[in-house]
Amino acid sequence: MQGVVDQFRALGIPIVGPTAENAALEGSKVHSKRFMQRLGVPTARFHTATTPNAAREALKDFRYPVVLKTDGLAAGKGVVIAQTPQEAENAIQTLPCPLVIEEFLQGEEVSFIVLCDGKTAVPLEPSQDHKRIFDNDEGPNTGGMGAYSDSRLLTPAQRSQILETIINPVVHATQYTGFLYAGLMMTPDGPSTLEFNVRMGDPETQPLMMRLTSDWGEALLASATGNLTENHLQWTPDPATCVVLASKGYPASSESGQPISGIEDVVNAQVFHAGTKRDGDRIVTAGGRVLGVTATGPTLQASIDNAYAAVSKISFSGMQYRKDIGAKGLKRYN
Ligand code: AMP
Ligand code: GLY
């Protein structure tokens, strides 16, 4: 199997990213869970099922809530947390097989992303996504409605534990290159891996880019040429927050073609475009998640305030966003 990274390498052109083989860590949850099990990387206890009946059988081995995941890529919509047997049955009828059925883990979710060069993994700062569509983590999962990055999300001891038990085993077993994203649950028994992505996270990337102080190009070149060191990634201690502005109907559907106003009035923040396009001299919506409005500040609260001050300048018909991005962090640290 030849992916773009494999083909560039064959031609001697430097490139940042995983090989096609390593990309399967994200592309297939069944593969990724089995791989973690083989390496002894901490992850939720699970069964795999290739038919709905096998899934019903597997459910007998779990308490509720239980988690059901479809095998392939599903833009954050392939995971159901079933509170009751009826909800699990509904999930079996909607999610395409094969399925992973796994125990529900309790704890704080943290996104831990590393840049790798085949031997060395250098961590980016920790961040936290907000996957549910509505405030207080209610409603269905989305691709991500906002994120913040704050160094206090993980202690130095937790960072070392994650590198030792999760990241380094995977990087060494796969000679991993590019970005590896571990979606973690910080359980009372330690960090457990919910998923791997083989890229930076969206919307985690936006606050991380605001905190980066070193030369990104140099870090990427070092990753592509096998010369990566800790020094390549430097960060401001200031936290950063990204609020996603989404279209009406997201995540079930999304409206497009709505003119967006106010982007030029934003100060003290960066507006990252996602689902937008040019229409003559206007910018219009073109997808579910439209903009990532991102700001830093000397405190987490200040970064949140700056991000929402920028959001208040922007509008389009049907615009929806969460009002509580970062609130979990404030609660934890106050
Ligand atoms: P995933 O695509 O596997 O990261 O799952 C999407 C989201 O579902 C995660 O970010 C969690 O919020 C939730 N989730 C997935 N697996 C579990 C689990 N075993 N226990 C609790 N929540 C989970
Ligand atoms: N924010 C999670 C992801 O990018 O998959």
mmCIF file of C-alpha atoms and ligand atoms in Angstrom:
data_model
loop_
_atom_site.group_PDB
_atom_site.id
_atom_site.type_symbol
_atom_site.label_atom_id
_atom_site.label_comp_id
_atom_site.label_asym_id
_atom_site.label_seq_id
_atom_site.Cartn_x
_atom_site.Cartn_y
_atom_site.Cartn_z
ATOM 1 C CA MET A 1 0.000 0.000 0.000
ATOM 2 C CA GLN A 2 1.464 3.390 -1.060
ATOM 3 C CA GLY A 3 0.305 6.636 0.484
ATOM 4 C CA VAL A 4 1.507 10.136 -0.358
ATOM 5 C CA VAL A 5 4.228 9.956 2.326
ATOM 6 C CA ASP A 6 5.511 6.640 0.945
ATOM 7 C CA GLN A 7 5.617 8.044 -2.578
ATOM 8 C CA PHE A 8 7.393 11.290 -1.610
ATOM 9 C CA ARG A 9 9.975 9.267 0.339
ATOM 10 C CA ALA A 10 10.573 7.009 -2.643
ATOM 11 C CA LEU A 11 11.410 10.155 -4.628
ATOM 12 C CA GLY A 12 13.644 11.601 -1.877
ATOM 13 C CA ILE A 13 11.334 14.574 -1.149
ATOM 14 C CA PRO A 14 11.058 15.529 2.551
ATOM 15 C CA ILE A 15 7.485 15.207 3.863
ATOM 16 C CA VAL A 16 5.789 15.348 7.278
ATOM 17 C CA GLY A 17 3.219 12.660 7.943
ATOM 18 C CA PRO A 18 2.618 8.975 8.610
ATOM 19 C CA THR A 19 3.140 6.146 6.133
ATOM 20 C CA ALA A 20 -0.016 4.563 4.713
ATOM 21 C CA GLU A 21 0.523 1.601 7.021
ATOM 22 C CA ASN A 22 0.734 3.796 10.135
ATOM 23 C CA ALA A 23 -2.306 5.832 9.063
ATOM 24 C CA ALA A 24 -4.428 2.737 9.785
ATOM 25 C CA LEU A 25 -4.050 3.645 13.486
ATOM 26 C CA GLU A 26 -6.744 6.244 12.833
ATOM 27 C CA GLY A 27 -8.514 4.662 9.862
ATOM 28 C CA SER A 28 -9.617 1.509 11.679
ATOM 29 C CA LYS A 29 -10.672 1.370 15.321
ATOM 30 C CA VAL A 30 -10.572 -2.443 15.287
ATOM 31 C CA HIS A 31 -6.955 -2.369 14.090
ATOM 32 C CA SER A 32 -6.011 0.359 16.549
ATOM 33 C CA LYS A 33 -7.551 -1.413 19.579
ATOM 34 C CA ARG A 34 -5.876 -4.727 18.679
ATOM 35 C CA PHE A 35 -2.574 -2.986 18.150
ATOM 36 C CA MET A 36 -2.798 -1.299 21.566
ATOM 37 C CA GLN A 37 -3.690 -4.620 23.162
ATOM 38 C CA ARG A 38 -0.639 -6.279 21.555
ATOM 39 C CA LEU A 39 1.715 -3.535 22.756
ATOM 40 C CA GLY A 40 0.168 -3.369 26.234
ATOM 41 C CA VAL A 41 -0.827 0.274 25.753
ATOM 42 C CA PRO A 42 -3.584 1.181 28.247
ATOM 43 C CA THR A 43 -7.020 1.343 26.596
ATOM 44 C CA ALA A 44 -10.612 0.449 27.588
ATOM 45 C CA ARG A 45 -11.479 -3.278 27.736
ATOM 46 C CA PHE A 46 -13.236 -4.196 24.466
ATOM 47 C CA HIS A 47 -14.779 -6.755 22.131
ATOM 48 C CA THR A 48 -15.070 -6.525 18.366
ATOM 49 C CA ALA A 49 -18.167 -7.647 16.462
ATOM 50 C CA THR A 50 -18.578 -8.220 12.726
ATOM 51 C CA THR A 51 -22.366 -8.733 12.816
ATOM 52 C CA PRO A 52 -25.238 -7.132 14.763
ATOM 53 C CA ASN A 53 -25.886 -10.430 16.528
ATOM 54 C CA ALA A 54 -22.273 -10.745 17.611
ATOM 55 C CA ALA A 55 -22.554 -7.186 18.951
ATOM 56 C CA ARG A 56 -25.667 -8.134 20.972
ATOM 57 C CA GLU A 57 -23.749 -11.101 22.373
ATOM 58 C CA ALA A 58 -20.712 -8.961 23.251
ATOM 59 C CA LEU A 59 -22.899 -6.483 25.145
ATOM 60 C CA LYS A 60 -23.572 -9.160 27.763
ATOM 61 C CA ASP A 61 -19.996 -8.707 28.913
ATOM 62 C CA PHE A 62 -20.398 -5.018 29.812
ATOM 63 C CA ARG A 63 -22.226 -2.794 32.267
ATOM 64 C CA TYR A 64 -24.001 0.437 31.302
ATOM 65 C CA PRO A 65 -23.137 2.980 30.117
ATOM 66 C CA VAL A 66 -21.325 1.104 27.353
ATOM 67 C CA VAL A 67 -19.543 2.542 24.314
ATOM 68 C CA LEU A 68 -20.168 1.390 20.722
ATOM 69 C CA LYS A 69 -17.899 2.526 17.888
ATOM 70 C CA THR A 70 -18.006 1.886 14.193
ATOM 71 C CA ASP A 71 -14.697 0.746 12.696
ATOM 72 C CA GLY A 72 -14.006 3.409 10.047
ATOM 73 C CA LEU A 73 -13.701 7.202 9.878
ATOM 74 C CA ALA A 74 -16.969 8.955 10.783
ATOM 75 C CA ALA A 75 -16.100 12.608 11.581
ATOM 76 C CA GLY A 76 -16.783 12.142 15.291
ATOM 77 C CA LYS A 77 -20.219 10.678 14.612
ATOM 78 C CA GLY A 78 -19.385 6.968 14.731
ATOM 79 C CA VAL A 79 -19.385 6.694 18.526
ATOM 80 C CA VAL A 80 -22.434 6.107 20.731
ATOM 81 C CA ILE A 81 -22.403 6.084 24.527
ATOM 82 C CA ALA A 82 -25.437 3.936 25.347
ATOM 83 C CA GLN A 83 -26.972 4.461 28.770
ATOM 84 C CA THR A 84 -29.473 1.595 28.438
ATOM 85 C CA PRO A 85 -29.860 -1.701 26.516
ATOM 86 C CA GLN A 86 -32.426 0.057 24.296
ATOM 87 C CA GLU A 87 -29.922 2.758 23.339
ATOM 88 C CA ALA A 88 -27.329 0.073 22.640
ATOM 89 C CA GLU A 89 -29.809 -1.744 20.388
ATOM 90 C CA ASN A 90 -30.528 1.507 18.513
ATOM 91 C CA ALA A 91 -26.786 2.012 18.028
ATOM 92 C CA ILE A 92 -26.378 -1.526 16.688
ATOM 93 C CA GLN A 93 -29.087 -0.797 14.155
ATOM 94 C CA THR A 94 -27.562 2.510 13.008
ATOM 95 C CA LEU A 95 -23.784 1.997 13.168
ATOM 96 C CA PRO A 96 -22.296 -0.062 10.331
ATOM 97 C CA CYS A 97 -20.345 -3.202 11.384
ATOM 98 C CA PRO A 98 -17.644 -4.066 12.294
ATOM 99 C CA LEU A 99 -18.090 -2.529 15.734
ATOM 100 C CA VAL A 100 -15.885 -2.060 18.745
ATOM 101 C CA ILE A 101 -17.784 -2.401 22.012
ATOM 102 C CA GLU A 102 -15.908 -1.131 25.023
ATOM 103 C CA GLU A 103 -16.203 -0.228 28.659
ATOM 104 C CA PHE A 104 -17.097 3.355 29.533
ATOM 105 C CA LEU A 105 -14.237 5.233 31.173
ATOM 106 C CA GLN A 106 -14.651 8.052 33.632
ATOM 107 C CA GLY A 107 -12.317 11.010 33.866
ATOM 108 C CA GLU A 108 -11.023 14.138 32.235
ATOM 109 C CA GLU A 109 -10.343 13.960 28.491
ATOM 110 C CA VAL A 110 -7.024 15.331 27.272
ATOM 111 C CA SER A 111 -5.644 15.587 23.744
ATOM 112 C CA PHE A 112 -1.937 14.758 23.729
ATOM 113 C CA ILE A 113 -0.243 15.362 20.391
ATOM 114 C CA VAL A 114 3.382 14.598 19.553
ATOM 115 C CA LEU A 115 5.569 15.324 16.534
ATOM 116 C CA CYS A 116 7.753 12.362 15.514
ATOM 117 C CA ASP A 117 10.677 11.702 13.188
ATOM 118 C CA GLY A 118 10.713 7.897 13.278
ATOM 119 C CA LYS A 119 12.688 7.650 16.535
ATOM 120 C CA THR A 120 11.910 10.653 18.716
ATOM 121 C CA ALA A 121 8.514 11.958 19.851
ATOM 122 C CA VAL A 122 8.372 15.589 20.979
ATOM 123 C CA PRO A 123 5.144 16.529 22.769
ATOM 124 C CA LEU A 124 3.077 19.576 21.936
ATOM 125 C CA GLU A 125 1.305 21.219 24.877
ATOM 126 C CA PRO A 126 -1.829 19.428 26.171
ATOM 127 C CA SER A 127 -5.260 20.582 25.088
ATOM 128 C CA GLN A 128 -8.905 19.731 25.635
ATOM 129 C CA ASP A 129 -11.607 19.406 22.984
ATOM 130 C CA HIS A 130 -15.365 19.971 23.473
ATOM 131 C CA LYS A 131 -16.961 17.293 21.333
ATOM 132 C CA ARG A 132 -20.670 17.682 22.152
ATOM 133 C CA ILE A 133 -22.755 20.203 20.249
ATOM 134 C CA PHE A 134 -24.388 21.913 23.271
ATOM 135 C CA ASP A 135 -23.191 23.585 26.489
ATOM 136 C CA ASN A 136 -22.454 21.352 29.500
ATOM 137 C CA ASP A 137 -21.441 18.557 27.104
ATOM 138 C CA GLU A 138 -24.983 17.824 26.017
ATOM 139 C CA GLY A 139 -26.297 16.623 22.656
ATOM 140 C CA PRO A 140 -24.610 14.509 19.993
ATOM 141 C CA ASN A 141 -20.880 14.318 19.298
ATOM 142 C CA THR A 142 -19.399 16.611 16.646
ATOM 143 C CA GLY A 143 -15.977 16.998 15.080
ATOM 144 C CA GLY A 144 -15.250 19.460 17.932
ATOM 145 C CA MET A 145 -16.960 22.707 19.027
ATOM 146 C CA GLY A 146 -13.967 24.354 20.672
ATOM 147 C CA ALA A 147 -10.770 23.682 22.558
ATOM 148 C CA TYR A 148 -8.304 25.263 24.894
ATOM 149 C CA SER A 149 -4.682 24.587 25.645
ATOM 150 C CA ASP A 150 -3.388 25.154 29.165
ATOM 151 C CA SER A 151 -0.156 23.640 30.507
ATOM 152 C CA ARG A 152 -1.908 22.773 33.773
ATOM 153 C CA LEU A 153 -3.995 20.100 31.998
ATOM 154 C CA LEU A 154 -1.152 17.669 32.764
ATOM 155 C CA THR A 155 1.499 17.569 35.471
ATOM 156 C CA PRO A 156 5.106 16.812 34.467
ATOM 157 C CA ALA A 157 4.650 13.335 36.022
ATOM 158 C CA GLN A 158 1.526 12.688 33.948
ATOM 159 C CA ARG A 159 3.332 13.795 30.771
ATOM 160 C CA SER A 160 6.161 11.353 31.467
ATOM 161 C CA GLN A 161 3.713 8.544 32.172
ATOM 162 C CA ILE A 162 1.861 9.175 28.889
ATOM 163 C CA LEU A 163 5.133 9.218 26.936
ATOM 164 C CA GLU A 164 6.356 6.022 28.583
ATOM 165 C CA THR A 165 3.204 3.911 28.537
ATOM 166 C CA ILE A 166 1.411 5.143 25.401
ATOM 167 C CA ILE A 167 3.423 7.293 22.980
ATOM 168 C CA ASN A 168 6.893 5.744 23.004
ATOM 169 C CA PRO A 169 5.730 2.113 22.599
ATOM 170 C CA VAL A 170 3.702 3.107 19.520
ATOM 171 C CA VAL A 171 6.402 5.344 18.019
ATOM 172 C CA HIS A 172 9.087 2.695 18.471
ATOM 173 C CA ALA A 173 6.963 -0.202 17.202
ATOM 174 C CA THR A 174 5.941 1.709 14.065
ATOM 175 C CA GLN A 175 8.964 4.024 13.502
ATOM 176 C CA TYR A 176 6.249 6.632 13.437
ATOM 177 C CA THR A 177 6.715 9.870 11.478
ATOM 178 C CA GLY A 178 4.459 12.943 11.507
ATOM 179 C CA PHE A 179 1.906 13.908 14.127
ATOM 180 C CA LEU A 180 0.452 11.327 16.468
ATOM 181 C CA TYR A 181 -2.596 12.400 18.447
ATOM 182 C CA ALA A 182 -3.585 10.374 21.500
ATOM 183 C CA GLY A 183 -7.111 11.061 22.743
ATOM 184 C CA LEU A 184 -6.784 10.201 26.429
ATOM 185 C CA MET A 185 -9.064 9.652 29.374
ATOM 186 C CA MET A 186 -7.280 10.548 32.599
ATOM 187 C CA THR A 187 -8.868 7.828 34.754
ATOM 188 C CA PRO A 188 -8.238 7.247 38.464
ATOM 189 C CA ASP A 189 -6.011 4.322 37.329
ATOM 190 C CA GLY A 190 -3.937 6.521 35.023
ATOM 191 C CA PRO A 191 -4.134 7.643 31.395
ATOM 192 C CA SER A 192 -6.107 5.378 29.042
ATOM 193 C CA THR A 193 -6.172 5.713 25.248
ATOM 194 C CA LEU A 194 -9.564 6.411 23.655
ATOM 195 C CA GLU A 195 -8.231 6.778 20.134
ATOM 196 C CA PHE A 196 -5.266 7.646 17.972
ATOM 197 C CA ASN A 197 -5.393 10.171 15.168
ATOM 198 C CA VAL A 198 -2.505 10.405 12.730
ATOM 199 C CA ARG A 199 -2.628 14.196 12.415
ATOM 200 C CA MET A 200 -3.067 17.257 14.580
ATOM 201 C CA GLY A 201 -6.520 17.622 16.090
ATOM 202 C CA ASP A 202 -9.188 20.052 14.995
ATOM 203 C CA PRO A 203 -9.985 22.308 16.944
ATOM 204 C CA GLU A 204 -6.971 21.601 19.191
ATOM 205 C CA THR A 205 -4.523 22.838 16.546
ATOM 206 C CA GLN A 206 -5.837 26.401 16.615
ATOM 207 C CA PRO A 207 -4.974 27.144 20.286
ATOM 208 C CA LEU A 208 -1.691 25.224 19.935
ATOM 209 C CA MET A 209 -0.621 27.379 16.986
ATOM 210 C CA MET A 210 -1.341 30.492 19.061
ATOM 211 C CA ARG A 211 0.945 29.225 21.842
ATOM 212 C CA LEU A 212 3.875 28.167 19.651
ATOM 213 C CA THR A 213 6.894 30.494 19.916
ATOM 214 C CA SER A 214 9.551 28.505 18.019
ATOM 215 C CA ASP A 215 9.967 28.179 14.242
ATOM 216 C CA TRP A 216 7.298 25.783 12.967
ATOM 217 C CA GLY A 217 9.024 25.289 9.616
ATOM 218 C CA GLU A 218 12.261 24.197 11.310
ATOM 219 C CA ALA A 219 10.353 21.697 13.470
ATOM 220 C CA LEU A 220 8.555 20.232 10.458
ATOM 221 C CA LEU A 221 11.777 19.966 8.452
ATOM 222 C CA ALA A 222 13.457 18.231 11.408
ATOM 223 C CA SER A 223 10.546 15.766 11.559
ATOM 224 C CA ALA A 224 10.820 15.077 7.838
ATOM 225 C CA THR A 225 14.599 14.569 7.933
ATOM 226 C CA GLY A 226 14.944 12.586 11.176
ATOM 227 C CA ASN A 227 16.603 15.352 13.215
ATOM 228 C CA LEU A 228 13.907 16.281 15.694
ATOM 229 C CA THR A 229 14.899 17.456 19.212
ATOM 230 C CA GLU A 230 13.014 18.728 22.254
ATOM 231 C CA ASN A 231 14.245 22.238 21.460
ATOM 232 C CA HIS A 232 12.311 22.392 18.220
ATOM 233 C CA LEU A 233 9.023 23.061 19.989
ATOM 234 C CA GLN A 234 8.799 26.026 22.402
ATOM 235 C CA TRP A 235 5.604 27.451 23.898
ATOM 236 C CA THR A 236 4.326 30.493 25.697
ATOM 237 C CA PRO A 237 2.885 29.622 29.117
ATOM 238 C CA ASP A 238 -0.158 31.755 28.210
ATOM 239 C CA PRO A 239 -3.240 29.564 27.630
ATOM 240 C CA ALA A 240 -5.256 29.832 24.405
ATOM 241 C CA THR A 241 -8.913 29.178 23.598
ATOM 242 C CA CYS A 242 -10.708 28.420 20.323
ATOM 243 C CA VAL A 243 -14.472 28.814 19.903
ATOM 244 C CA VAL A 244 -15.938 27.094 16.824
ATOM 245 C CA LEU A 245 -18.744 28.880 14.984
ATOM 246 C CA ALA A 246 -20.980 26.282 13.320
ATOM 247 C CA SER A 247 -23.803 26.345 10.789
ATOM 248 C CA LYS A 248 -27.463 25.841 11.504
ATOM 249 C CA GLY A 249 -28.338 22.139 11.628
ATOM 250 C CA TYR A 250 -24.810 20.941 12.495
ATOM 251 C CA PRO A 251 -23.947 18.119 13.241
ATOM 252 C CA ALA A 252 -26.929 16.346 11.636
ATOM 253 C CA SER A 253 -26.766 18.479 8.492
ATOM 254 C CA SER A 254 -25.460 21.924 7.640
ATOM 255 C CA GLU A 255 -26.629 24.964 5.797
ATOM 256 C CA SER A 256 -24.200 26.597 3.344
ATOM 257 C CA GLY A 257 -23.910 29.845 1.384
ATOM 258 C CA GLN A 258 -24.701 32.258 4.258
ATOM 259 C CA PRO A 259 -22.706 35.524 4.068
ATOM 260 C CA ILE A 260 -20.370 36.031 7.060
ATOM 261 C CA SER A 261 -19.876 39.516 8.453
ATOM 262 C CA GLY A 262 -17.540 41.089 10.994
ATOM 263 C CA ILE A 263 -14.352 39.056 10.545
ATOM 264 C CA GLU A 264 -12.450 42.274 9.737
ATOM 265 C CA ASP A 265 -13.570 43.829 13.063
ATOM 266 C CA VAL A 266 -11.838 41.180 15.157
ATOM 267 C CA VAL A 267 -8.930 42.353 17.319
ATOM 268 C CA ASN A 268 -6.679 40.371 19.709
ATOM 269 C CA ALA A 269 -7.665 37.067 18.116
ATOM 270 C CA GLN A 270 -7.068 34.906 15.049
ATOM 271 C CA VAL A 271 -9.948 33.712 12.921
ATOM 272 C CA PHE A 272 -9.114 30.307 11.409
ATOM 273 C CA HIS A 273 -11.261 29.435 8.398
ATOM 274 C CA ALA A 274 -12.723 25.929 8.073
ATOM 275 C CA GLY A 275 -16.073 25.734 6.240
ATOM 276 C CA THR A 276 -15.911 28.986 4.280
ATOM 277 C CA LYS A 277 -15.508 30.032 0.680
ATOM 278 C CA ARG A 278 -15.237 33.180 -1.373
ATOM 279 C CA ASP A 279 -18.289 34.292 -3.284
ATOM 280 C CA GLY A 280 -17.273 37.385 -5.273
ATOM 281 C CA ASP A 281 -16.000 39.796 -2.611
ATOM 282 C CA ARG A 282 -17.957 38.162 0.189
ATOM 283 C CA ILE A 283 -17.037 35.210 2.385
ATOM 284 C CA VAL A 284 -19.857 32.696 2.828
ATOM 285 C CA THR A 285 -20.361 29.563 4.884
ATOM 286 C CA ALA A 286 -19.512 26.236 3.227
ATOM 287 C CA GLY A 287 -19.896 23.454 5.748
ATOM 288 C CA GLY A 288 -20.740 22.499 9.323
ATOM 289 C CA ARG A 289 -17.875 23.996 11.273
ATOM 290 C CA VAL A 290 -17.280 27.404 9.741
ATOM 291 C CA LEU A 291 -14.679 29.362 11.764
ATOM 292 C CA GLY A 292 -12.349 28.763 14.720
ATOM 293 C CA VAL A 293 -12.052 32.019 16.653
ATOM 294 C CA THR A 294 -8.911 31.755 18.774
ATOM 295 C CA ALA A 295 -7.187 33.977 21.331
ATOM 296 C CA THR A 296 -4.503 33.836 24.001
ATOM 297 C CA GLY A 297 -4.319 35.725 27.279
ATOM 298 C CA PRO A 298 -2.211 35.831 30.435
ATOM 299 C CA THR A 299 -4.755 33.545 32.139
ATOM 300 C CA LEU A 300 -7.215 30.929 30.866
ATOM 301 C CA GLN A 301 -10.045 33.320 31.761
ATOM 302 C CA ALA A 302 -8.437 36.120 29.746
ATOM 303 C CA SER A 303 -8.006 33.855 26.703
ATOM 304 C CA ILE A 304 -11.671 32.849 26.942
ATOM 305 C CA ASP A 305 -12.782 36.478 27.286
ATOM 306 C CA ASN A 306 -10.659 37.529 24.290
ATOM 307 C CA ALA A 307 -12.030 34.688 22.154
ATOM 308 C CA TYR A 308 -15.676 35.481 22.994
ATOM 309 C CA ALA A 309 -15.095 39.237 22.492
ATOM 310 C CA ALA A 310 -13.971 38.355 18.956
ATOM 311 C CA VAL A 311 -16.930 35.989 18.455
ATOM 312 C CA SER A 312 -19.303 38.845 19.348
ATOM 313 C CA LYS A 313 -18.121 40.768 16.247
ATOM 314 C CA ILE A 314 -18.913 37.947 13.818
ATOM 315 C CA SER A 315 -22.303 36.846 12.555
ATOM 316 C CA PHE A 316 -24.028 34.783 9.889
ATOM 317 C CA SER A 317 -27.559 33.460 9.597
ATOM 318 C CA GLY A 318 -28.041 30.322 11.720
ATOM 319 C CA MET A 319 -24.686 30.703 13.531
ATOM 320 C CA GLN A 320 -24.402 28.474 16.598
ATOM 321 C CA TYR A 321 -21.585 28.052 19.108
ATOM 322 C CA ARG A 322 -20.973 26.890 22.642
ATOM 323 C CA LYS A 323 -20.863 29.551 25.366
ATOM 324 C CA ASP A 324 -18.824 27.418 27.780
ATOM 325 C CA ILE A 325 -15.562 26.620 25.974
ATOM 326 C CA GLY A 326 -12.842 26.427 28.645
ATOM 327 C CA ALA A 327 -15.318 26.446 31.536
ATOM 328 C CA LYS A 328 -14.214 22.952 32.594
ATOM 329 C CA GLY A 329 -10.679 24.262 32.937
ATOM 330 C CA LEU A 330 -11.777 27.281 34.976
ATOM 331 C CA LYS A 331 -13.695 25.015 37.327
ATOM 332 C CA ARG A 332 -10.720 22.708 37.763
ATOM 333 C CA TYR A 333 -8.220 25.458 38.528
ATOM 334 C CA ASN A 334 -10.320 27.824 40.654
HETATM 335 P P1 AMP B 1 -13.293 8.394 19.863
HETATM 336 O O1 AMP B 1 -13.594 8.726 18.426
HETATM 337 O O2 AMP B 1 -12.967 6.965 20.057
HETATM 338 O O3 AMP B 1 -12.304 9.318 20.490
HETATM 339 O O4 AMP B 1 -14.656 8.695 20.663
HETATM 340 C C1 AMP B 1 -15.282 9.960 20.591
HETATM 341 C C2 AMP B 1 -15.634 10.465 21.967
HETATM 342 O O5 AMP B 1 -16.489 9.530 22.642
HETATM 343 C C3 AMP B 1 -14.442 10.621 22.904
HETATM 344 O O6 AMP B 1 -13.811 11.838 22.736
HETATM 345 C C4 AMP B 1 -15.112 10.507 24.267
HETATM 346 O O7 AMP B 1 -15.749 11.715 24.627
HETATM 347 C C5 AMP B 1 -16.182 9.479 24.031
HETATM 348 N N1 AMP B 1 -15.667 8.134 24.360
HETATM 349 C C6 AMP B 1 -15.099 7.267 23.495
HETATM 350 N N2 AMP B 1 -14.737 6.123 24.111
HETATM 351 C C7 AMP B 1 -15.083 6.261 25.407
HETATM 352 C C8 AMP B 1 -14.967 5.416 26.563
HETATM 353 N N3 AMP B 1 -14.446 4.186 26.503
HETATM 354 N N4 AMP B 1 -15.428 5.898 27.739
HETATM 355 C C9 AMP B 1 -15.989 7.139 27.804
HETATM 356 N N5 AMP B 1 -16.112 7.969 26.771
HETATM 357 C C10 AMP B 1 -15.680 7.555 25.571
HETATM 358 N N1 GLY B 2 -10.612 17.036 17.879
HETATM 359 C C1 GLY B 2 -10.551 15.680 17.560
HETATM 360 C C2 GLY B 2 -10.119 15.380 16.199
HETATM 361 O O1 GLY B 2 -9.547 16.192 15.503
HETATM 362 O O2 GLY B 2 -10.349 14.266 15.766
#
